[in-house]
Short mmCIF file of C-alpha atoms in Angstrom, two decimals:
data_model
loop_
_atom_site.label_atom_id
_atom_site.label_comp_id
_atom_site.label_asym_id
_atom_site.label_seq_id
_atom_site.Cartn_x
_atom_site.Cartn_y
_atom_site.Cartn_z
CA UNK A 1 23.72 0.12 32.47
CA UNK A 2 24.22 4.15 31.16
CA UNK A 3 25.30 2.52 27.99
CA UNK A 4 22.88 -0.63 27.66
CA UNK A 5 19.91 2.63 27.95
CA UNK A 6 21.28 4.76 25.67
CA UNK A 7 21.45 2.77 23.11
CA UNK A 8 17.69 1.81 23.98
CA UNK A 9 16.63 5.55 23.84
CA UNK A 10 18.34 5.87 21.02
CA UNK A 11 17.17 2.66 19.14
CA UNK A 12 13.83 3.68 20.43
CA UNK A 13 14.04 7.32 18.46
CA UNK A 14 15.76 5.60 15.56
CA UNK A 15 12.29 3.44 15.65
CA UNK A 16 10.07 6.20 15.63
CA UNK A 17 11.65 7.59 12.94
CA UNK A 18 11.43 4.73 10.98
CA UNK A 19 8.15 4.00 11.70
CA UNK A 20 6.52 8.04 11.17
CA UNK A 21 4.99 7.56 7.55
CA UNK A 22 5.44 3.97 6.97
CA UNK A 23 3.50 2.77 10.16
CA UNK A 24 2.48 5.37 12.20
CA UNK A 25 0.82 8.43 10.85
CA UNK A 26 0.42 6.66 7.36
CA UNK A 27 0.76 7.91 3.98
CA UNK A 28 -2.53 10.33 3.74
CA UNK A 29 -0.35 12.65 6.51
CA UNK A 30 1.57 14.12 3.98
CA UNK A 31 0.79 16.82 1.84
CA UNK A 32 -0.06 16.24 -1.63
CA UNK A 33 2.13 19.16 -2.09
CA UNK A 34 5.07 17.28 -0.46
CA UNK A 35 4.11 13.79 -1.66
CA UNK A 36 5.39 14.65 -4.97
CA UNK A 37 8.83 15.98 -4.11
CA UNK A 38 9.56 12.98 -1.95
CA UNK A 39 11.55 10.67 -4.86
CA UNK A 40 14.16 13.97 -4.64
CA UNK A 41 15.07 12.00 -0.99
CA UNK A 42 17.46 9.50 -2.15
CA UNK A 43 19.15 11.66 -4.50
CA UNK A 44 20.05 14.55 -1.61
CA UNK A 45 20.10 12.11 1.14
CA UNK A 46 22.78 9.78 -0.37
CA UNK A 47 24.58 12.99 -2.44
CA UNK A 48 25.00 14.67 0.93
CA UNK A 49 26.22 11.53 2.69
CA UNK A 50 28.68 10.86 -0.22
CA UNK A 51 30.25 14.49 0.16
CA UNK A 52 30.21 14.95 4.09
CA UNK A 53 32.12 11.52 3.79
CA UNK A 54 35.11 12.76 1.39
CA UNK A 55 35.24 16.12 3.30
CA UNK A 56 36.43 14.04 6.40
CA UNK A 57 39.63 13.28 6.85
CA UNK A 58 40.19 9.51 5.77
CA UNK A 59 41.65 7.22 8.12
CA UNK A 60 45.62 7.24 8.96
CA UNK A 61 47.22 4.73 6.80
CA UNK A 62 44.43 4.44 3.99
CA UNK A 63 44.28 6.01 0.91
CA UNK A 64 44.57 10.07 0.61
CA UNK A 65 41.34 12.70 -0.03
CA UNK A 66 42.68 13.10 -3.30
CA UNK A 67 41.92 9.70 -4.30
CA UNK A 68 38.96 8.70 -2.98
CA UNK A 69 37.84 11.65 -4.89
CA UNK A 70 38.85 10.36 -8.10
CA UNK A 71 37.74 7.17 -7.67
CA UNK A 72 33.71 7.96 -6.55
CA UNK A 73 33.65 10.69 -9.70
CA UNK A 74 34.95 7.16 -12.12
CA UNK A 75 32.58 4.83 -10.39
CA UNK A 76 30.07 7.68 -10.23
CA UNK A 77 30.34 7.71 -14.39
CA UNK A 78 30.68 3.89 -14.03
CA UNK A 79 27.47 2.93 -12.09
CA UNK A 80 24.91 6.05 -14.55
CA UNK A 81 26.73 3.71 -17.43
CA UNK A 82 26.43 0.06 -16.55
CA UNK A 83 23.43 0.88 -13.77
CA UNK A 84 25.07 -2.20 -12.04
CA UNK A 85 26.38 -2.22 -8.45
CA UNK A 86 28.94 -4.62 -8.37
CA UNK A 87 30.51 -3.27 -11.63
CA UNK A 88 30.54 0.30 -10.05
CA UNK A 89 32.19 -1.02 -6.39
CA UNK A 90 35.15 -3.13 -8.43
CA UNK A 91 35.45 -0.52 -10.41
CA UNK A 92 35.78 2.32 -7.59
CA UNK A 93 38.24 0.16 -5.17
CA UNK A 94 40.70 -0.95 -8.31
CA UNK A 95 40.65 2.85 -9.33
CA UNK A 96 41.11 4.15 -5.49
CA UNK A 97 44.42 1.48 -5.15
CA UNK A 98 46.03 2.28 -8.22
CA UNK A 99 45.35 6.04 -7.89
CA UNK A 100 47.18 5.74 -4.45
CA UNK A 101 49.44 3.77 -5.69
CA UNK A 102 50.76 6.43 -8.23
CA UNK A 103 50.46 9.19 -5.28
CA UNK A 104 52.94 7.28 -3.09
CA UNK B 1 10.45 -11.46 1.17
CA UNK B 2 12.87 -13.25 -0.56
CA UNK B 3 12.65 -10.46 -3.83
CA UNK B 4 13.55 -8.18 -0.88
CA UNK B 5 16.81 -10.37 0.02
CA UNK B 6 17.84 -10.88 -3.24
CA UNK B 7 18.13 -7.33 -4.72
CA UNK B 8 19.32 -5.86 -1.26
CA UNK B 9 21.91 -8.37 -0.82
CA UNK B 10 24.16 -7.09 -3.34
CA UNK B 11 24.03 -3.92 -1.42
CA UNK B 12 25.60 -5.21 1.57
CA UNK B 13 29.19 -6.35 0.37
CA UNK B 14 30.54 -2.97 1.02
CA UNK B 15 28.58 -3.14 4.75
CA UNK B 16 31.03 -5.82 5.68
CA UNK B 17 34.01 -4.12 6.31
CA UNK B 18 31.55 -1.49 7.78
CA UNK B 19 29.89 -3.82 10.52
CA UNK B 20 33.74 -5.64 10.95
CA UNK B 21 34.67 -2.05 11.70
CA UNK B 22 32.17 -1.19 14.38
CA UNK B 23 32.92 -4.42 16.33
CA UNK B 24 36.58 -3.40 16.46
CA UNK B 25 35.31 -0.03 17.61
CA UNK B 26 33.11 -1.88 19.93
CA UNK B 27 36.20 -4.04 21.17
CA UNK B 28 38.77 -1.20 21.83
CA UNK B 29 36.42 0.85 23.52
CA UNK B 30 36.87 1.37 27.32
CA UNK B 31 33.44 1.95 28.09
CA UNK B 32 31.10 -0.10 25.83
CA UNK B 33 31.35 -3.91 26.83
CA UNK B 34 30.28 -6.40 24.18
CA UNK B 35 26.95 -6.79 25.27
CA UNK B 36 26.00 -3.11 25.15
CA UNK B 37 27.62 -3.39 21.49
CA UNK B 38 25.49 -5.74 20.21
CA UNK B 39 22.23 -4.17 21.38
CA UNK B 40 23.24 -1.63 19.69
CA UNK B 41 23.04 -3.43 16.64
CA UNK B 42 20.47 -4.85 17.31
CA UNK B 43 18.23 -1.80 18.55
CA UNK B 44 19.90 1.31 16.62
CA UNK B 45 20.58 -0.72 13.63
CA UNK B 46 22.57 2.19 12.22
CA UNK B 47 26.18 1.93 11.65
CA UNK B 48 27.33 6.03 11.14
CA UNK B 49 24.99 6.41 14.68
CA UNK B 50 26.54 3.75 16.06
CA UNK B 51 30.15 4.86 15.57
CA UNK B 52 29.58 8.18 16.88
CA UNK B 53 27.68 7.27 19.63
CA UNK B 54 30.31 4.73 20.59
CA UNK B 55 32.98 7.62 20.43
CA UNK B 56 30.73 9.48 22.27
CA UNK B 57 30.69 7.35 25.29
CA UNK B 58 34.20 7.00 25.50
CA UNK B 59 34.27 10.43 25.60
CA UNK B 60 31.87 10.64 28.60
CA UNK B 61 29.12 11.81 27.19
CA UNK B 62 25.62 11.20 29.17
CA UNK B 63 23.12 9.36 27.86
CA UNK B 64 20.83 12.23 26.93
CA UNK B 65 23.41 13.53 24.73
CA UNK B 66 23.94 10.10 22.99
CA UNK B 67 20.38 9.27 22.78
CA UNK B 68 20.15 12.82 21.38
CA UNK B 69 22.81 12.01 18.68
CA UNK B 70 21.52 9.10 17.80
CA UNK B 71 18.56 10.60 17.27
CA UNK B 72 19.32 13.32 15.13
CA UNK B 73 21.65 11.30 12.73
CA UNK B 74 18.95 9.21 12.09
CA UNK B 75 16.29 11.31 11.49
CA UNK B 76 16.84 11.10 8.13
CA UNK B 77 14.79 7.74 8.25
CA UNK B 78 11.80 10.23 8.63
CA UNK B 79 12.50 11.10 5.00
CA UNK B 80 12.66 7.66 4.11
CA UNK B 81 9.00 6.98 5.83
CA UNK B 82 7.72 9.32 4.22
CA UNK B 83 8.92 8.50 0.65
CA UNK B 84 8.23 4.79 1.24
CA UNK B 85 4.42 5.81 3.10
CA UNK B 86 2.52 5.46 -0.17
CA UNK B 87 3.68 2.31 -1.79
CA UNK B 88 2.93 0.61 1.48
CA UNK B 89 0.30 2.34 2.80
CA UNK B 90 -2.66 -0.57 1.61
CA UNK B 91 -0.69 -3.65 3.82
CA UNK B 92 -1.64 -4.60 6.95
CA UNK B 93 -1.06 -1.75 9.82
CA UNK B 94 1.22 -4.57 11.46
CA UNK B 95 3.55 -5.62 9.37
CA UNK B 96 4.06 -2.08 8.48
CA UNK B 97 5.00 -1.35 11.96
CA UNK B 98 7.08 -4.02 12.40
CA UNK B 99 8.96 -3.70 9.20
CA UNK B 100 10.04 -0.12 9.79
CA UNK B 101 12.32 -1.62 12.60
CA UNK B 102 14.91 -2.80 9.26
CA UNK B 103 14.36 0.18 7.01
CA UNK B 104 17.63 1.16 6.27
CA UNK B 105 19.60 3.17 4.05
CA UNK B 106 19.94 0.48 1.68
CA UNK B 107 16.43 -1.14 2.16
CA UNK B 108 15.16 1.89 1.20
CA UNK B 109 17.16 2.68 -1.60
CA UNK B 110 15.99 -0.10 -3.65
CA UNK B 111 12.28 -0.47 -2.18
CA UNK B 112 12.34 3.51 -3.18
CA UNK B 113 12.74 2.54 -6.72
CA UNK B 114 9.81 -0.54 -6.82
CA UNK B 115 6.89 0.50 -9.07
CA UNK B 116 4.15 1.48 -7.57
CA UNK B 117 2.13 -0.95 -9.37
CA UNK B 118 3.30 -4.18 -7.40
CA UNK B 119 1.16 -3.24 -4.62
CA UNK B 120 1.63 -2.56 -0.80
CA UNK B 121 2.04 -6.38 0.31
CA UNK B 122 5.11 -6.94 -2.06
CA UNK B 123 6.39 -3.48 -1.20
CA UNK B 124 5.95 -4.16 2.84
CA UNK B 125 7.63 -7.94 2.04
CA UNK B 126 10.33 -6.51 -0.11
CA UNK B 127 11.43 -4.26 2.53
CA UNK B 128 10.40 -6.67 5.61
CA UNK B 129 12.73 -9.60 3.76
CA UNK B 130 15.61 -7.44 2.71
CA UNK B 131 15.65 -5.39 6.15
CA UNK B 132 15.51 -8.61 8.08
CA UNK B 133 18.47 -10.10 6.38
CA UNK B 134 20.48 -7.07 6.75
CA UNK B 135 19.75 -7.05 10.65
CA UNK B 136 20.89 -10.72 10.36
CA UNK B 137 24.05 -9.56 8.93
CA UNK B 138 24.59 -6.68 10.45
CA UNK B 139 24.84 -8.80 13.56
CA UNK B 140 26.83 -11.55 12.42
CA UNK B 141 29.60 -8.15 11.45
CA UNK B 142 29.33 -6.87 14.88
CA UNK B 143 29.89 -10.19 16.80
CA UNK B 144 32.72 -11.01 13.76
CA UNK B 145 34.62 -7.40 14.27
CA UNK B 146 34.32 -8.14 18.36
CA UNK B 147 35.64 -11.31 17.91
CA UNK B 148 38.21 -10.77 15.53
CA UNK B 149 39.40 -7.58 15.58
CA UNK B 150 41.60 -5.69 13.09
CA UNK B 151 41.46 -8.45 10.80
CA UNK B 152 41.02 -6.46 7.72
CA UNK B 153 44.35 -3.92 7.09
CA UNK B 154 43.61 -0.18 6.84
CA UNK B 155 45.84 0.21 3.76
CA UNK B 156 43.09 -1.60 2.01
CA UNK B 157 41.08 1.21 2.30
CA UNK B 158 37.83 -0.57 2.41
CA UNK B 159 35.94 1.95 4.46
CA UNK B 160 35.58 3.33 1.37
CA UNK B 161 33.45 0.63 -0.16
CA UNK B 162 30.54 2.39 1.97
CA UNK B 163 30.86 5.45 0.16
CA UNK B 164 31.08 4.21 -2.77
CA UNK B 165 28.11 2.09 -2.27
CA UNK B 166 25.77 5.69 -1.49
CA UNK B 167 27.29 7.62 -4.77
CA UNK B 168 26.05 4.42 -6.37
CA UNK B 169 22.38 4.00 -4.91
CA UNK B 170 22.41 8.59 -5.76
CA UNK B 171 23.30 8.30 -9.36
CA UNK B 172 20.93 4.99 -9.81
CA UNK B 173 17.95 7.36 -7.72
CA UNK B 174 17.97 9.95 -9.92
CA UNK B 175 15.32 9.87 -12.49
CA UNK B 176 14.91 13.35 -13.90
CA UNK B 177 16.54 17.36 -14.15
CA UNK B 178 15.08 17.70 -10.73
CA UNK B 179 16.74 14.91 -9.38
CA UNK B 180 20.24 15.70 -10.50
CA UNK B 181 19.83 19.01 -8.56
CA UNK B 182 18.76 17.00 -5.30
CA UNK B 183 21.69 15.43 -5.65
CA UNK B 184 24.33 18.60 -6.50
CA UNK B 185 22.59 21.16 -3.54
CA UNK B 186 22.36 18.39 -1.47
CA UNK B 187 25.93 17.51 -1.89
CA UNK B 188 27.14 20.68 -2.03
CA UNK B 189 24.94 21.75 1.23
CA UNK B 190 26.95 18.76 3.03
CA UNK B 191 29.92 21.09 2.94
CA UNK B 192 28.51 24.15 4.47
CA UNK B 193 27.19 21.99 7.28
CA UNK B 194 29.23 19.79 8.19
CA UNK B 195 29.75 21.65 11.29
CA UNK B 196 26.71 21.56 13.06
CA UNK B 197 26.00 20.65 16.12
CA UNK B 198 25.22 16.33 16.60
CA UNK B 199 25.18 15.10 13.18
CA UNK B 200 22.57 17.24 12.45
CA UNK B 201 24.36 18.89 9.00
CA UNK B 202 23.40 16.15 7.05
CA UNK B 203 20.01 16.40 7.84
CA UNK B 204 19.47 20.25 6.83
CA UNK B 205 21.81 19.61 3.86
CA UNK B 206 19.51 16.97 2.94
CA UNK B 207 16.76 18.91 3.35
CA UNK B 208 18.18 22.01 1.32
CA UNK B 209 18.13 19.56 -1.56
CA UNK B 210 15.31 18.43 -1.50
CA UNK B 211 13.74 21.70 -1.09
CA UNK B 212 15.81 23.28 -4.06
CA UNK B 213 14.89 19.93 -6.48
CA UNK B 214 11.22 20.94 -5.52
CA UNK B 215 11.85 24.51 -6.26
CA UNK B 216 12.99 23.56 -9.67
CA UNK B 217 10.39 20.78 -10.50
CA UNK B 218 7.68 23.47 -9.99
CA UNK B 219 9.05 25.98 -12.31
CA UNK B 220 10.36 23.42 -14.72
CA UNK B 221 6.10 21.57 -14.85
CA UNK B 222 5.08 25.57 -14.66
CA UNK B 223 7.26 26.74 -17.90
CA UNK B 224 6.12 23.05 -19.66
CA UNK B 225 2.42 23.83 -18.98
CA UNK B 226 2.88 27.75 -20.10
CA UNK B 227 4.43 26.02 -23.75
CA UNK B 228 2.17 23.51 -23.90
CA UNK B 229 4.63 20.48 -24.82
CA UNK B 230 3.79 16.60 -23.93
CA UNK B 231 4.28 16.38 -20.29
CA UNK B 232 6.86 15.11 -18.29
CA UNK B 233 10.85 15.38 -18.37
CA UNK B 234 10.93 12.41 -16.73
CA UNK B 235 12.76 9.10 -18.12
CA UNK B 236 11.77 5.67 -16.69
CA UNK B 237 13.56 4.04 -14.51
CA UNK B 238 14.58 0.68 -14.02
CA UNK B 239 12.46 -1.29 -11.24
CA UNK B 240 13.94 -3.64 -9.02
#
């Protein structure tokens, strides 16, 4: 029962949050001011997820820091070339197995 | 709807070993049972949150503290409202509400990038149509890792695929000078904060990039206005 409820106050959070702008308060609550800056979201949101990611220590077994490293900064060049998804995920998994490869 | 399933669906290959992942979490863990589990997906809807809130449990945490958690790692859906707010803002109030429920990560990193010129009610379907088929899936990868289990081998290295996956939708976001240093303070903010308290690093790192790419879009449009030039150091994008 303490876990069924967390999760519902925490879906229910996770809903408000979703919902602020979009549903909610509605677009003419933010600031013209802030309006403008808001396509600079993705790019830090997904940058910062990307980093805090390779900082961690990947799991036991799987390929090294080192690698993974490598392999986003290739499909990172891959995906601003091609603008394709499924080129740039190939692309970053074949580079992340052979780099680990040649590490072990 | 269906434009929403078809150019999110892509996005979700590297979610599968994700969601498989999560189940197995689900599975091993002494204190979340299956059905708790897949509320979760069904209510949180937020893999990262999930995980850590899963952990948390097993840890003993109370349900404040989770709920708390949970809370604060996904407060970067905020950001998303926001950003989305405007292209939608013109549909009805109701199936805005009830489409925020499946803005995700990936939902809103394509719907981010429709033109503003195919109106609210394709925006609000686009998102309401790709969201709901990621829920579907999202599911389906809960029940499948529960069931399962370790099915996939960690040598594989497919946890990966996730990351990969976000470095993607950031280079394919970024549209101008500005956006480029979103991406580089934001990233580089990450490091510095990874140690606060409840996942709450990556929302001030997120923040700090945004902030700084704001900094530098007003001095960048206040310099172009002082010389005079054609406006705009923008390139177009590509639109979903």
């Amino acid at each position: 029962m303490t876990v069924f409820l967390a999760f519902m106050l925490g879906g229910l959070g996770t809903y408000l949050s979703r919902a602020s702008f979009v549903g909610i308060l509605g677009a003419s609550a933010i600031p013209k001011t802030i309006e403008r800056n808001l396509r600079y979201v993705a790019p830090s949101v997904f940058a910062a997820i990307v980093v805090s990611n390779l900082a961690m220590q990947p799991p036991d077994g799987s390929a090294g820091q080192t690698s993974r490293i490598i392999a986003a900064l290739i499909a990172g060049a891959v995906v601003a070339k091609t603008r394709s998804v499924p080129i740039m995920l190939t692309a970053g998994m074949v580079v992340l197995w052979l780099a680990d490869w040649l590490a072990h | 709807m269906l434009q929403g399933v078809k150019h999110v669906a892509p996005l979700l290959v590297p979610v599968i070993p994700f969601g498989l992942a999560l189940g197995v979490s689900i599975a091993t863990s002494p204190t979340v049972g299956s059905a708790s589990g897949m509320w979760s997906s069904l209510m949180v809807f937020a893999g990262s949150a999930q995980l850590v809130a899963v952990h948390m449990l097993d840890e003993g945490a109370g349900i404040w503290l989770v709920a708390l958690t949970i809370w604060i790692i996904n407060a970067r859906h905020l950001m998303y409202s926001a950003a989305l707010a405007p292209k939608v803002a013109g549909a009805p109030r109701w199936l805005r509400l009830v489409s925020s429920h499946v803005m995700t990560d990936q939902v809103f990193a394509v719907a981010d990038r429709l033109s503003s010129d195919r109106g609210s009610r394709y925006c609000v379907s686009f998102v309401f149509g790709g969201g709901l088929f990621s829920l579907a899936l999202w599911n389906v990868l809960t029940a499948g890792g529960l069931i399962l289990g370790d099915a996939i081998p960690t040598s594989w290295s497919f946890d990966f695929a996730i990351v990969l996956l976000f470095g993607g939708l950031m280079v394919l976001s970024i549209t101008n000078r500005a956006g480029v240093v979103a991406a580089v303070v934001g990233g580089a903010a990450a490091l510095v904060t990874a140690g606060l308290p409840n996942g709450s690093g990556l929302l001030v790192a997120a923040l700090i990039g945004v902030g700084a790419a704001a900094g530098f879009d007003a001095i960048a449009s206040e310099q172009q206005a002082m010389v005079g030039g054609p406006g705009g150091s923008e390139r177009p994008s590509k639109h979903p």
